PDB file of C-alpha atoms and ligand atoms in Angstrom:
ATOM      1  CA  MET T   1       1.021  -1.912 -32.967  1.00 68.00           C
ATOM      2  CA  GLN T   2       2.316  -2.908 -29.307  1.00 85.00           C
ATOM      3  CA  ALA T   3       0.550  -2.775 -26.732  1.00 94.00           C
ATOM      4  CA  TRP T   4       2.939  -0.950 -23.819  1.00 96.00           C
ATOM      5  CA  VAL T   5       4.928   2.249 -24.710  1.00 97.00           C
ATOM      6  CA  SER T   6       7.307   3.652 -22.558  1.00 96.00           C
ATOM      7  CA  GLU T   7       7.953   6.807 -22.335  1.00 97.00           C
ATOM      8  CA  ARG T   8      10.274   6.969 -19.218  1.00 98.00           C
ATOM      9  CA  ILE T   9      11.349   6.007 -15.798  1.00 97.00           C
ATOM     10  CA  ILE T  10       9.954   7.870 -12.363  1.00 96.00           C
ATOM     11  CA  HIS T  11      11.163   5.675  -9.537  1.00 94.00           C
ATOM     12  CA  VAL T  12      13.967   3.060  -9.364  1.00 94.00           C
ATOM     13  CA  GLY T  13      13.725   1.211  -5.999  1.00 88.00           C
ATOM     14  CA  ALA T  14      16.042  -1.979  -4.491  1.00 83.00           C
ATOM     15  CA  GLU T  15      13.498  -3.830  -6.371  1.00 83.00           C
ATOM     16  CA  ALA T  16      11.796  -2.571  -9.079  1.00 90.00           C
ATOM     17  CA  GLU T  17      12.099  -0.192 -11.872  1.00 95.00           C
ATOM     18  CA  VAL T  18       9.218   1.666 -12.269  1.00 96.00           C
ATOM     19  CA  GLY T  19       8.667   3.427 -16.103  1.00 97.00           C
ATOM     20  CA  LEU T  20       5.012   6.113 -17.217  1.00 98.00           C
ATOM     21  CA  GLY T  21       4.348   5.019 -20.716  1.00 98.00           C
ATOM     22  CA  THR T  22       0.940   3.596 -22.181  1.00 98.00           C
ATOM     23  CA  TYR T  23      -0.789   0.568 -22.450  1.00 97.00           C
ATOM     24  CA  LEU T  24      -3.556   0.536 -25.530  1.00 96.00           C
ATOM     25  CA  GLY T  25      -3.396   4.032 -25.921  1.00 96.00           C
ATOM     26  CA  GLN T  26      -4.206   4.881 -22.386  1.00 96.00           C
ATOM     27  CA  PRO T  27      -1.982   6.006 -19.225  1.00 97.00           C
ATOM     28  CA  ALA T  28      -0.219   3.130 -17.857  1.00 98.00           C
ATOM     29  CA  ILE T  29       2.826   2.106 -15.675  1.00 98.00           C
ATOM     30  CA  ALA T  30       4.886  -0.798 -15.551  1.00 97.00           C
ATOM     31  CA  LYS T  31       6.761  -2.480 -12.934  1.00 95.00           C
ATOM     32  CA  ILE T  32      10.299  -4.028 -13.609  1.00 94.00           C
ATOM     33  CA  ARG T  33      11.621  -6.526 -11.386  1.00 88.00           C
ATOM     34  CA  ARG T  34      15.289  -5.976 -11.003  1.00 81.00           C
ATOM     35  CA  PRO T  35      17.709  -8.836 -10.646  1.00 75.00           C
ATOM     36  CA  ARG T  36      19.069  -8.633  -7.243  1.00 72.00           C
ATOM     37  CA  GLY T  37      22.840  -8.871  -7.973  1.00 71.00           C
ATOM     38  CA  TRP T  38      24.000 -11.295  -4.494  1.00 71.00           C
ATOM     39  CA  ARG T  39      21.471 -13.607  -4.597  1.00 73.00           C
ATOM     40  CA  HIS T  40      22.009 -16.800  -6.422  1.00 83.00           C
ATOM     41  CA  PRO T  41      19.863 -16.410  -9.866  1.00 83.00           C
ATOM     42  CA  GLU T  42      17.646 -19.427  -9.570  1.00 85.00           C
ATOM     43  CA  LEU T  43      16.538 -18.338  -6.496  1.00 86.00           C
ATOM     44  CA  ASP T  44      16.229 -14.823  -7.076  1.00 84.00           C
ATOM     45  CA  ALA T  45      14.022 -15.477 -10.934  1.00 84.00           C
ATOM     46  CA  ARG T  46      12.381 -18.467  -8.120  1.00 87.00           C
ATOM     47  CA  LEU T  47      11.423 -14.935  -5.619  1.00 86.00           C
ATOM     48  CA  THR T  48      10.623 -12.222  -7.892  1.00 86.00           C
ATOM     49  CA  ARG T  49       8.079 -14.744  -8.940  1.00 87.00           C
ATOM     50  CA  ARG T  50       6.155 -15.575  -6.618  1.00 88.00           C
ATOM     51  CA  ARG T  51       6.183 -12.048  -4.869  1.00 87.00           C
ATOM     52  CA  MET T  52       5.026 -10.674  -8.314  1.00 90.00           C
ATOM     53  CA  MET T  53       2.285 -12.932  -8.882  1.00 91.00           C
ATOM     54  CA  ALA T  54       1.532 -12.325  -5.229  1.00 91.00           C
ATOM     55  CA  GLU T  55       1.197  -8.445  -6.166  1.00 93.00           C
ATOM     56  CA  ALA T  56      -0.969  -9.472  -8.998  1.00 95.00           C
ATOM     57  CA  ARG T  57      -2.866 -11.548  -7.280  1.00 95.00           C
ATOM     58  CA  LEU T  58      -3.713 -10.070  -4.497  1.00 97.00           C
ATOM     59  CA  LEU T  59      -4.196  -6.846  -6.880  1.00 97.00           C
ATOM     60  CA  THR T  60      -7.402  -8.331  -8.842  1.00 97.00           C
ATOM     61  CA  LYS T  61      -8.575  -9.318  -5.582  1.00 96.00           C
ATOM     62  CA  LEU T  62      -8.590  -5.795  -4.209  1.00 97.00           C
ATOM     63  CA  ALA T  63     -10.055  -4.282  -7.293  1.00 98.00           C
ATOM     64  CA  ARG T  64     -13.075  -7.242  -7.171  1.00 97.00           C
ATOM     65  CA  ALA T  65     -13.872  -5.976  -3.960  1.00 95.00           C
ATOM     66  CA  GLY T  66     -14.790  -1.735  -5.471  1.00 97.00           C
ATOM     67  CA  LEU T  67     -10.902  -0.796  -3.537  1.00 98.00           C
ATOM     68  CA  PRO T  68      -9.069   2.105  -5.151  1.00 98.00           C
ATOM     69  CA  VAL T  69      -5.877  -0.071  -6.567  1.00 98.00           C
ATOM     70  CA  PRO T  70      -4.133  -0.286  -9.661  1.00 98.00           C
ATOM     71  CA  LEU T  71      -5.749  -2.914 -12.295  1.00 97.00           C
ATOM     72  CA  ILE T  72      -3.877  -5.246 -14.329  1.00 97.00           C
ATOM     73  CA  GLN T  73      -3.413  -4.502 -18.144  1.00 97.00           C
ATOM     74  CA  ASP T  74      -0.399  -7.168 -18.632  1.00 96.00           C
ATOM     75  CA  PHE T  75       1.840  -9.286 -16.672  1.00 94.00           C
ATOM     76  CA  ASP T  76       4.362 -11.173 -17.938  1.00 92.00           C
ATOM     77  CA  ILE T  77       6.476 -13.039 -15.855  1.00 89.00           C
ATOM     78  CA  ALA T  78       9.231 -13.956 -18.118  1.00 88.00           C
ATOM     79  CA  ALA T  79      10.618 -10.590 -18.047  1.00 88.00           C
ATOM     80  CA  SER T  80       9.609  -9.554 -14.570  1.00 90.00           C
ATOM     81  CA  ARG T  81       6.637  -6.906 -15.750  1.00 94.00           C
ATOM     82  CA  LEU T  82       4.096  -5.830 -14.318  1.00 95.00           C
ATOM     83  CA  ILE T  83       1.540  -3.751 -15.994  1.00 97.00           C
ATOM     84  CA  MET T  84      -0.906  -1.592 -14.882  1.00 98.00           C
ATOM     85  CA  THR T  85      -3.260   1.919 -15.134  1.00 98.00           C
ATOM     86  CA  LEU T  86      -1.729   5.172 -14.157  1.00 98.00           C
ATOM     87  CA  LEU T  87      -3.501   5.755 -10.537  1.00 98.00           C
ATOM     88  CA  PRO T  88      -4.836   9.650 -10.362  1.00 96.00           C
ATOM     89  CA  GLY T  89      -3.267  12.246  -7.683  1.00 95.00           C
ATOM     90  CA  ARG T  90       0.311  12.289  -5.359  1.00 94.00           C
ATOM     91  CA  PRO T  91       2.227  10.677  -2.507  1.00 95.00           C
ATOM     92  CA  LEU T  92       1.393  11.422   0.540  1.00 94.00           C
ATOM     93  CA  ILE T  93       4.536  12.224   1.414  1.00 93.00           C
ATOM     94  CA  GLU T  94       3.776  15.752  -0.888  1.00 92.00           C
ATOM     95  CA  HIS T  95       1.026  16.606   0.313  1.00 90.00           C
ATOM     96  CA  LEU T  96       1.909  16.220   3.885  1.00 90.00           C
ATOM     97  CA  ARG T  97       4.781  18.338   2.886  1.00 88.00           C
ATOM     98  CA  ASP T  98       3.346  21.041   0.565  1.00 82.00           C
ATOM     99  CA  SER T  99       1.672  23.776   3.649  1.00 61.00           C
ATOM    100  CA  ASN T 100      -0.552  25.517   0.615  1.00 61.00           C
ATOM    101  CA  SER T 101      -2.491  21.896   0.472  1.00 59.00           C
ATOM    102  CA  VAL T 102      -6.023  23.517  -0.595  1.00 52.00           C
ATOM    103  CA  GLN T 103      -7.374  20.358   1.087  1.00 61.00           C
ATOM    104  CA  SER T 104      -6.493  20.146   4.678  1.00 85.00           C
ATOM    105  CA  ALA T 105      -4.106  17.888   6.100  1.00 91.00           C
ATOM    106  CA  GLU T 106      -6.650  15.980   8.598  1.00 92.00           C
ATOM    107  CA  SER T 107      -9.191  15.332   5.829  1.00 93.00           C
ATOM    108  CA  VAL T 108      -6.460  13.794   3.840  1.00 94.00           C
ATOM    109  CA  LEU T 109      -5.080  11.624   6.426  1.00 96.00           C
ATOM    110  CA  VAL T 110      -8.502  11.062   7.435  1.00 96.00           C
ATOM    111  CA  GLU T 111      -9.587   9.557   4.746  1.00 97.00           C
ATOM    112  CA  SER T 112      -6.356   7.453   4.233  1.00 98.00           C
ATOM    113  CA  GLY T 113      -6.563   5.811   7.579  1.00 98.00           C
ATOM    114  CA  GLU T 114     -10.353   5.043   5.895  1.00 98.00           C
ATOM    115  CA  LEU T 115      -8.891   3.568   3.109  1.00 98.00           C
ATOM    116  CA  VAL T 116      -6.715   0.880   5.696  1.00 98.00           C
ATOM    117  CA  ARG T 117      -9.140  -0.496   7.518  1.00 98.00           C
ATOM    118  CA  ARG T 118     -11.003  -1.264   4.023  1.00 97.00           C
ATOM    119  CA  LEU T 119      -7.676  -3.087   2.789  1.00 98.00           C
ATOM    120  CA  HIS T 120      -8.267  -4.486   6.361  1.00 98.00           C
ATOM    121  CA  ARG T 121     -11.496  -5.360   6.439  1.00 97.00           C
ATOM    122  CA  GLN T 122     -10.489  -7.964   3.273  1.00 96.00           C
ATOM    123  CA  GLY T 123      -8.074  -9.915   5.028  1.00 96.00           C
ATOM    124  CA  ILE T 124      -5.042  -8.406   3.978  1.00 97.00           C
ATOM    125  CA  THR T 125      -2.351  -6.097   5.426  1.00 98.00           C
ATOM    126  CA  HIS T 126       0.042  -3.945   2.776  1.00 98.00           C
ATOM    127  CA  GLY T 127       3.341  -4.639   4.230  1.00 97.00           C
ATOM    128  CA  ASP T 128       4.678  -1.447   3.523  1.00 96.00           C
ATOM    129  CA  LEU T 129       2.366   1.094   4.496  1.00 98.00           C
ATOM    130  CA  SER T 130       4.621   4.607   3.944  1.00 96.00           C
ATOM    131  CA  THR T 131       3.162   7.741   2.696  1.00 95.00           C
ATOM    132  CA  ASN T 132       5.222   7.285  -0.623  1.00 95.00           C
ATOM    133  CA  ASN T 133       2.652   3.871  -0.866  1.00 97.00           C
ATOM    134  CA  ILE T 134      -0.777   5.835  -0.419  1.00 98.00           C
ATOM    135  CA  LEU T 135      -1.800   8.205  -3.583  1.00 97.00           C
ATOM    136  CA  TYR T 136      -4.054  11.113  -2.792  1.00 96.00           C
ATOM    137  CA  CYS T 137      -6.410  13.187  -6.154  1.00 95.00           C
ATOM    138  CA  HIS T 138      -8.545  16.024  -5.046  1.00 91.00           C
ATOM    139  CA  GLN T 139     -11.282  15.488  -7.432  1.00 94.00           C
ATOM    140  CA  GLN T 140     -10.834  11.110  -6.521  1.00 95.00           C
ATOM    141  CA  GLY T 141      -9.572  10.712  -3.190  1.00 95.00           C
ATOM    142  CA  ALA T 142      -7.584   7.975  -1.627  1.00 97.00           C
ATOM    143  CA  SER T 143      -5.943   5.553  -3.611  1.00 98.00           C
ATOM    144  CA  LEU T 144      -3.521   2.670  -2.795  1.00 98.00           C
ATOM    145  CA  ILE T 145      -0.299   1.183  -4.488  1.00 97.00           C
ATOM    146  CA  ASP T 146       2.537  -1.265  -3.704  1.00 95.00           C
ATOM    147  CA  PHE T 147       1.360  -4.688  -3.083  1.00 95.00           C
ATOM    148  CA  GLY T 148       4.280  -6.270  -2.904  1.00 91.00           C
ATOM    149  CA  LEU T 149       4.976  -7.257   0.878  1.00 92.00           C
ATOM    150  CA  SER T 150       1.206  -7.694   0.953  1.00 95.00           C
ATOM    151  CA  ARG T 151       0.058 -10.642   2.837  1.00 94.00           C
ATOM    152  CA  ILE T 152      -3.728 -12.384   3.652  1.00 95.00           C
ATOM    153  CA  THR T 153      -3.986 -13.216   7.051  1.00 95.00           C
ATOM    154  CA  GLU T 154      -6.660 -12.897  10.158  1.00 95.00           C
ATOM    155  CA  GLU T 155      -4.092 -12.513  12.760  1.00 96.00           C
ATOM    156  CA  VAL T 156      -4.838  -8.947  15.026  1.00 97.00           C
ATOM    157  CA  GLU T 157      -0.925  -8.878  15.243  1.00 98.00           C
ATOM    158  CA  ASP T 158      -0.883  -8.748  11.521  1.00 98.00           C
ATOM    159  CA  PHE T 159      -2.869  -5.480  11.074  1.00 98.00           C
ATOM    160  CA  GLY T 160      -1.480  -4.128  14.369  1.00 98.00           C
ATOM    161  CA  ILE T 161       2.183  -3.828  12.417  1.00 98.00           C
ATOM    162  CA  ASP T 162       0.719  -2.691   9.139  1.00 98.00           C
ATOM    163  CA  LEU T 163      -0.352   0.701  11.289  1.00 98.00           C
ATOM    164  CA  HIS T 164       2.947   0.737  13.178  1.00 98.00           C
ATOM    165  CA  VAL T 165       4.806   0.660  10.030  1.00 97.00           C
ATOM    166  CA  MET T 166       2.357   3.831   9.332  1.00 97.00           C
ATOM    167  CA  HIS T 167       3.299   4.871  12.504  1.00 97.00           C
ATOM    168  CA  GLU T 168       7.124   4.911  12.802  1.00 96.00           C
ATOM    169  CA  ILE T 169       6.834   6.655   9.141  1.00 95.00           C
ATOM    170  CA  LEU T 170       4.516   9.993  10.006  1.00 94.00           C
ATOM    171  CA  GLY T 171       6.587  10.034  12.801  1.00 91.00           C
ATOM    172  CA  ALA T 172       9.970  10.245  10.949  1.00 89.00           C
ATOM    173  CA  SER T 173       8.942  12.052   7.828  1.00 86.00           C
ATOM    174  CA  HIS T 174       6.619  14.268   9.066  1.00 82.00           C
ATOM    175  CA  PRO T 175       7.051  15.532  12.744  1.00 83.00           C
ATOM    176  CA  ASP T 176       5.278  18.785  11.962  1.00 84.00           C
ATOM    177  CA  HIS T 177       2.058  16.490  11.630  1.00 84.00           C
ATOM    178  CA  GLY T 178       2.366  16.198  14.984  1.00 88.00           C
ATOM    179  CA  GLN T 179      -1.825  14.645  15.093  1.00 92.00           C
ATOM    180  CA  ALA T 180      -1.382  12.854  12.103  1.00 93.00           C
ATOM    181  CA  MET T 181      -1.571   9.410  13.385  1.00 96.00           C
ATOM    182  CA  GLU T 182      -4.176   9.885  15.179  1.00 96.00           C
ATOM    183  CA  TRP T 183      -6.604  12.198  12.265  1.00 95.00           C
ATOM    184  CA  ILE T 184      -5.130   7.490  10.699  1.00 97.00           C
ATOM    185  CA  ILE T 185      -7.111   5.885  13.912  1.00 98.00           C
ATOM    186  CA  LYS T 186      -9.675   8.579  13.808  1.00 98.00           C
ATOM    187  CA  GLY T 187     -10.340   7.129   9.800  1.00 98.00           C
ATOM    188  CA  TYR T 188      -9.733   3.409  10.387  1.00 98.00           C
ATOM    189  CA  LEU T 189     -12.095   3.475  13.404  1.00 97.00           C
ATOM    190  CA  SER T 190     -14.799   5.257  11.186  1.00 97.00           C
ATOM    191  CA  VAL T 191     -15.264   2.203   8.578  1.00 97.00           C
ATOM    192  CA  ASP T 192     -16.734  -0.411  11.313  1.00 93.00           C
ATOM    193  CA  GLY T 193     -19.105   2.324  12.754  1.00 88.00           C
ATOM    194  CA  GLU T 194     -20.457   2.550   9.580  1.00 89.00           C
ATOM    195  CA  HIS T 195     -19.719  -1.101   7.498  1.00 88.00           C
ATOM    196  CA  GLY T 196     -20.761  -3.448  10.847  1.00 87.00           C
ATOM    197  CA  PRO T 197     -18.943  -5.739  12.155  1.00 86.00           C
ATOM    198  CA  PRO T 198     -15.731  -6.850   9.741  1.00 87.00           C
ATOM    199  CA  PRO T 199     -17.235  -9.795   7.035  1.00 80.00           C
ATOM    200  CA  PHE T 200     -16.453 -12.979   7.719  1.00 75.00           C
ATOM    201  CA  ALA T 201     -12.562 -14.109   5.976  1.00 68.00           C
ATOM    202  CA  GLY T 202     -11.827 -17.353   4.351  1.00 70.00           C
ATOM    203  CA  GLY T 203     -10.001 -18.406   7.096  1.00 70.00           C
ATOM    204  CA  GLY T 204     -11.703 -17.160  10.592  1.00 79.00           C
ATOM    205  CA  PRO T 205     -13.363 -14.006  12.137  1.00 90.00           C
ATOM    206  CA  LEU T 206     -11.248 -10.743  11.138  1.00 95.00           C
ATOM    207  CA  PRO T 207     -10.555  -8.564  14.479  1.00 97.00           C
ATOM    208  CA  SER T 208     -12.378  -5.419  14.860  1.00 97.00           C
ATOM    209  CA  ALA T 209     -10.534  -2.264  14.482  1.00 97.00           C
ATOM    210  CA  GLU T 210     -10.892  -1.524  17.996  1.00 97.00           C
ATOM    211  CA  GLU T 211      -8.912  -4.339  18.490  1.00 97.00           C
ATOM    212  CA  VAL T 212      -5.884  -3.489  15.964  1.00 98.00           C
ATOM    213  CA  VAL T 213      -6.297  -0.351  17.220  1.00 98.00           C
ATOM    214  CA  LEU T 214      -5.886  -1.460  20.883  1.00 98.00           C
ATOM    215  CA  ARG T 215      -3.050  -4.355  19.878  1.00 98.00           C
ATOM    216  CA  LEU T 216      -1.007  -1.453  17.546  1.00 98.00           C
ATOM    217  CA  LYS T 217      -1.091   0.520  21.697  1.00 97.00           C
ATOM    218  CA  ASP T 218       0.624  -2.598  22.950  1.00 97.00           C
ATOM    219  CA  ILE T 219       2.713  -2.442  20.464  1.00 97.00           C
ATOM    220  CA  MET T 220       3.793   0.872  20.401  1.00 95.00           C
ATOM    221  CA  THR T 221       4.108   0.220  23.640  1.00 95.00           C
ATOM    222  CA  ARG T 222       6.619  -2.862  23.937  1.00 93.00           C
ATOM    223  CA  VAL T 223       8.783  -1.141  21.414  1.00 89.00           C
ATOM    224  CA  ARG T 224       9.407   2.226  24.164  1.00 86.00           C
ATOM    225  CA  TYR T 225      10.506  -0.683  26.534  1.00 85.00           C
ATOM    226  CA  HIS T 226      11.886  -2.668  24.212  1.00 78.00           C
ATOM    227  CA  GLY T 227      13.740  -0.927  21.277  1.00 67.00           C
TER     228      GLY T 227
HETATM  229  N1  ADP G 301      -0.374   2.769 -10.604  1.00 54.08           N
HETATM  230  C1  ADP G 301       0.541   4.460  -9.743  1.00 54.08           C
HETATM  231  N2  ADP G 301       0.202   4.813 -10.458  1.00 54.08           N
HETATM  232  C2  ADP G 301       0.829   6.284 -10.053  1.00 54.08           C
HETATM  233  N3  ADP G 301       1.672   6.145  -9.959  1.00 54.08           N
HETATM  234  C3  ADP G 301       2.788   4.885  -9.295  1.00 54.08           C
HETATM  235  C4  ADP G 301       1.987   3.319  -9.440  1.00 54.08           C
HETATM  236  N4  ADP G 301       2.237   2.758  -9.004  1.00 54.08           N
HETATM  237  C5  ADP G 301       3.905   3.450  -8.717  1.00 54.08           C
HETATM  238  N5  ADP G 301       3.428   4.635  -9.010  1.00 54.08           N
HETATM  239  C6  ADP G 301       4.791   5.555  -8.925  1.00 54.08           C
HETATM  240  O1  ADP G 301       6.072   4.889  -8.224  1.00 54.08           O
HETATM  241  C7  ADP G 301       6.871   4.831  -7.681  1.00 54.08           C
HETATM  242  C8  ADP G 301       7.517   3.273  -7.450  1.00 54.08           C
HETATM  243  O2  ADP G 301       6.469   2.292  -7.210  1.00 54.08           O
HETATM  244  P1  ADP G 301       6.521   1.624  -6.099  1.00 54.08           P
HETATM  245  O3  ADP G 301       4.974   0.449  -6.644  1.00 54.08           O
HETATM  246  O4  ADP G 301       5.834   2.375  -4.570  1.00 54.08           O
HETATM  247  O5  ADP G 301       7.382   1.132  -5.923  1.00 54.08           O
HETATM  248  P2  ADP G 301       8.694   0.572  -5.296  1.00 54.08           P
HETATM  249  O6  ADP G 301       8.253  -1.190  -4.684  1.00 54.08           O
HETATM  250  O7  ADP G 301      10.128   0.711  -5.884  1.00 54.08           O
HETATM  251  O8  ADP G 301       7.933   1.693  -3.760  1.00 54.08           O
HETATM  252  C9  ADP G 301       5.075   4.832  -6.511  1.00 54.08           C
HETATM  253  O9  ADP G 301       6.141   6.430  -4.881  1.00 54.08           O
HETATM  254  C10 ADP G 301       4.291   6.015  -7.060  1.00 54.08           C
HETATM  255  O10 ADP G 301       4.915   7.300  -7.016  1.00 54.08           O
HETATM  256 MG1   MG G 302       6.411   1.932  -3.012  1.00 54.08          MG
END
């Protein structure tokens, strides 16, 4: 029996093709990195391998820490293919566009903010916090996908930039949700209130949620004045 059975391609991005199928009979997702024609083939293969390894390593670390992220099922470096569990729910972008959503945008965004803070408390940034990379399911809540640009860090600036990406995307794609970023921040700040200061990461102390939010405001001002 073949372990991975492909059903259909659900997404073709700049770097990867994402397929839906089953792995050992269970619903699964295969992410296949595509060669980038304009790059030197050897360099391309090396970069692809490094990115995939980083994504797989961070996903494993986060799943062990109990965060809602896909579980890795199989990792085939030669085929540039990562197979992971299919997470339930729809991307945040769809929830925000759907005015008939059962749950209010507020609770979905507050929960997403909490999840981003839980990620940062592991000393990890996501790198691409768009409303496509957060899934939300009414039964199981928010989860995170797409860790290709994720990094280990203790720098307040890196966490601030992670939130700033989100701020820009919410402003550009969801102008009808004017309070969206406030709700994200509300969730982001609530986690430290409940769990105390962030745990020590490998390299040094992690910034508090308040410090990161202050830095976000600083970055917003910088961007406003310097473009
Ligand atoms: N584990 C998963 N569970 C459910 N849907 C997923 C999963 N991984 C990817 N997807 C879907 O495929 C899309 C593209 O995957 P993603 O990893 O974000 O690729 P890209 O790097 O091209 O953005 C996502 O926006 C989501 O809709
Ligand atoms: Mg994505």
